[in-house]
Short mmCIF file of C-alpha atoms in Angstrom, two decimals:
data_model
loop_
_atom_site.label_atom_id
_atom_site.label_comp_id
_atom_site.label_asym_id
_atom_site.label_seq_id
_atom_site.Cartn_x
_atom_site.Cartn_y
_atom_site.Cartn_z
CA CYS J 1 -24.36 18.29 15.91
CA LEU J 2 -23.00 15.75 12.92
CA LEU J 3 -24.70 14.20 11.17
CA TYR J 4 -25.56 10.40 10.65
CA ASP J 5 -22.23 10.59 7.60
CA ASP J 6 -19.42 12.30 9.54
CA ARG J 7 -20.36 10.03 12.53
CA ILE J 8 -19.15 7.60 10.08
CA VAL J 9 -16.20 8.95 9.35
CA SER J 10 -15.06 10.19 13.02
CA ALA J 11 -15.64 7.00 13.32
CA ALA J 12 -13.70 5.74 10.75
CA CYS J 13 -10.88 8.03 11.68
CA CYS J 14 -10.63 7.31 15.06
CA ILE J 15 -10.71 3.38 13.74
CA TYR J 16 -7.94 4.96 11.84
CA PHE J 17 -5.93 6.12 14.74
CA ALA J 18 -6.23 3.45 16.93
CA CYS J 19 -4.33 1.35 14.27
CA LYS J 20 -1.48 3.80 13.62
CA MET J 21 -1.57 4.01 17.73
CA GLY J 22 -1.50 0.31 18.54
CA GLY J 23 1.21 -0.45 16.03
CA ALA J 24 -0.94 -1.90 13.04
CA PRO J 25 -1.67 1.03 11.31
CA ARG J 26 -3.80 0.84 8.51
CA SER J 27 -3.64 3.56 5.48
CA VAL J 28 -6.95 5.77 5.16
CA ARG J 29 -7.89 3.68 2.26
CA GLU J 30 -8.15 0.98 4.21
CA ILE J 31 -9.82 2.21 6.30
CA SER J 32 -12.36 3.74 4.81
CA ARG J 33 -12.43 0.36 2.53
CA ALA J 34 -13.84 -1.76 6.00
CA CYS J 35 -16.13 1.69 6.44
CA ARG J 36 -18.06 1.79 3.88
CA VAL J 37 -16.90 5.96 3.40
CA ALA J 38 -15.64 7.74 0.92
CA GLU J 39 -11.73 8.13 1.12
CA GLN J 40 -11.94 11.67 0.06
CA SER J 41 -14.77 12.54 3.66
CA CYS J 42 -11.51 10.20 5.87
CA VAL J 43 -8.88 12.53 4.76
CA SER J 44 -10.84 15.59 4.64
CA MET J 45 -12.70 15.17 8.93
CA MET J 46 -8.29 14.53 8.97
CA LYS J 47 -7.42 17.44 7.52
CA GLN J 48 -9.80 19.39 9.58
CA ILE J 49 -8.57 17.51 12.91
CA LYS J 50 -5.26 18.27 12.03
CA GLN J 51 -5.46 21.46 12.11
CA THR J 52 -8.00 21.68 15.47
CA LEU J 53 -4.84 18.86 16.81
CA PRO J 54 -1.16 20.47 15.89
CA ASP J 55 0.47 18.85 18.46
CA ILE J 56 -0.09 14.87 17.48
CA ARG J 57 1.52 14.93 14.57
CA GLU J 58 2.17 11.76 14.46
CA LEU J 59 -0.75 9.64 14.12
CA PHE J 60 -0.95 12.03 10.39
CA ILE J 61 2.06 9.75 9.12
CA THR J 62 0.69 8.34 6.71
CA VAL J 63 1.40 4.22 6.62
CA SER J 64 4.59 2.91 4.55
CA ALA J 65 3.75 0.67 0.98
CA ALA J 66 6.20 -1.76 3.65
CA ASP J 67 3.52 -1.70 6.48
CA LEU J 68 1.47 -2.77 2.59
CA LEU J 69 3.27 -5.90 1.37
CA THR J 70 2.14 -8.80 3.56
CA ARG J 71 -1.30 -7.29 3.85
CA SER J 72 -1.82 -6.59 0.56
CA LEU J 73 0.13 -10.80 -0.52
CA GLN J 74 -2.60 -12.26 1.85
CA GLU J 75 -5.30 -11.32 -0.80
CA LEU J 76 -3.61 -13.66 -3.44
CA SER J 77 -2.87 -17.65 -3.58
CA LEU J 78 0.80 -18.06 -2.64
CA THR J 79 1.60 -21.14 -0.70
CA SER J 80 3.89 -20.09 2.09
CA THR J 81 7.67 -20.72 0.40
CA GLN J 82 6.18 -18.27 -2.10
CA PHE J 83 4.11 -16.11 0.14
CA HIS J 84 7.99 -15.81 2.77
CA ALA J 85 9.78 -15.74 -0.64
CA VAL J 86 8.18 -12.64 -2.41
CA LEU J 87 7.53 -11.04 0.48
CA LYS J 88 11.70 -11.07 1.10
CA THR J 89 12.81 -10.36 -2.21
CA CYS J 90 8.98 -7.10 -2.30
CA HIS J 91 10.88 -5.81 0.51
CA ARG J 92 14.76 -6.19 -1.31
CA LEU J 93 12.67 -4.18 -4.72
CA HIS J 94 11.18 -1.90 -1.74
CA HIS J 95 14.60 -0.38 -0.65
CA ASN J 96 16.30 -0.43 -4.16
CA ILE J 97 13.56 1.09 -6.53
CA GLY J 98 11.98 2.97 -4.24
CA ALA J 99 13.00 6.75 -4.70
CA THR J 100 12.85 6.16 -9.12
CA LEU J 101 8.26 5.50 -7.32
CA GLU J 102 8.59 8.11 -4.77
CA GLY J 103 5.52 10.74 -5.03
CA LYS J 104 3.64 7.68 -5.41
CA THR J 105 0.75 6.36 -2.85
CA PRO J 106 2.18 3.38 -0.13
CA GLU J 107 -0.79 1.06 -2.38
CA CYS J 108 0.89 2.16 -5.89
CA VAL J 109 4.25 1.57 -4.47
CA CYS J 110 3.46 -1.52 -2.33
CA ALA J 111 1.70 -3.14 -6.19
CA VAL J 112 4.28 -2.39 -8.03
CA CYS J 113 7.02 -4.66 -5.23
CA ILE J 114 4.66 -7.47 -5.52
CA TYR J 115 4.35 -7.25 -8.75
CA TRP J 116 8.24 -8.17 -9.84
CA SER J 117 8.75 -9.83 -7.59
CA LEU J 118 6.11 -12.78 -8.47
CA VAL J 119 8.21 -11.46 -12.65
CA VAL J 120 11.46 -12.02 -10.90
CA HIS J 121 9.84 -15.79 -8.85
CA GLY J 122 8.28 -16.79 -11.31
CA ILE J 123 5.00 -17.17 -10.13
CA LYS J 124 2.22 -16.36 -12.41
CA GLU J 125 -0.58 -13.91 -11.49
CA THR J 126 -2.98 -11.46 -12.80
CA THR J 127 -2.53 -7.83 -12.55
CA LYS J 128 -5.84 -7.39 -11.67
CA ASN J 129 -5.83 -9.70 -8.56
CA ILE J 130 -2.62 -7.25 -8.57
CA ALA J 131 -4.09 -4.64 -8.40
CA MET J 132 -7.39 -5.70 -6.66
CA ALA J 133 -5.00 -6.74 -3.36
CA CYS J 134 -3.37 -3.41 -3.46
CA MET J 135 -6.23 -1.05 -3.11
CA ILE J 136 -5.48 0.44 -6.85
CA SER J 137 -7.14 0.13 -10.86
CA PRO J 138 -4.61 -2.25 -12.92
CA MET J 139 -4.37 0.62 -15.34
CA THR J 140 -2.58 2.11 -12.78
CA LEU J 141 -0.04 -0.67 -11.61
CA SER J 142 0.25 -1.05 -15.25
CA LYS J 143 1.82 2.20 -16.35
CA THR J 144 3.32 2.32 -12.89
CA THR J 145 5.20 -0.63 -13.95
CA HIS J 146 6.96 1.04 -17.38
CA LEU J 147 8.39 3.58 -15.03
CA VAL J 148 10.69 0.18 -13.31
CA ASN J 149 11.23 -1.53 -16.33
CA PHE J 150 15.11 0.08 -17.32
CA GLN J 151 16.30 -0.73 -13.38
CA MET J 152 13.94 -4.51 -13.53
CA ASP J 153 15.94 -5.72 -16.09
CA ASP J 154 19.02 -5.75 -14.39
CA TYR J 155 17.48 -7.13 -11.69
CA VAL J 156 15.43 -10.12 -12.99
CA LEU J 157 18.76 -10.79 -13.84
CA LYS J 158 20.61 -11.35 -11.24
CA PRO J 159 21.16 -13.85 -9.08
CA THR J 160 18.88 -13.34 -5.63
CA ASN J 161 21.78 -14.45 -2.51
CA ALA J 162 18.11 -16.45 -0.33
#
């Protein structure tokens, strides 16, 4: 017999898997916030499911930063033109700086790509808003953007072939 909280966490895990199977992957953080359950509870439940059903490994591959970019950018107040330009730059940045951010969460990588893309395009946005859109803390964003400062000096100065 599952406790009430366990049933909600189980439902959240089911939603996570349904999104992944339906071709609209969401992060554990997105699902846990939407279902108002602790992220760690979902992670623990997923570990239990993984041990019980080891043959469905593809369901446990985490969402990528690229999957989060569009949804996170939609949380910011950008015009359509800005949105598409920033999204294109985000994808280029993700490709170019991804190795530097190896081991960081997809949400963190997404936030850094958005932050620097906005800088490249000269669009002013607070780090608080970017962090909120990507579901990380402003401090995490601040610390992580410094990891790629040395790469971005050259990148910002290079002309983009739109």
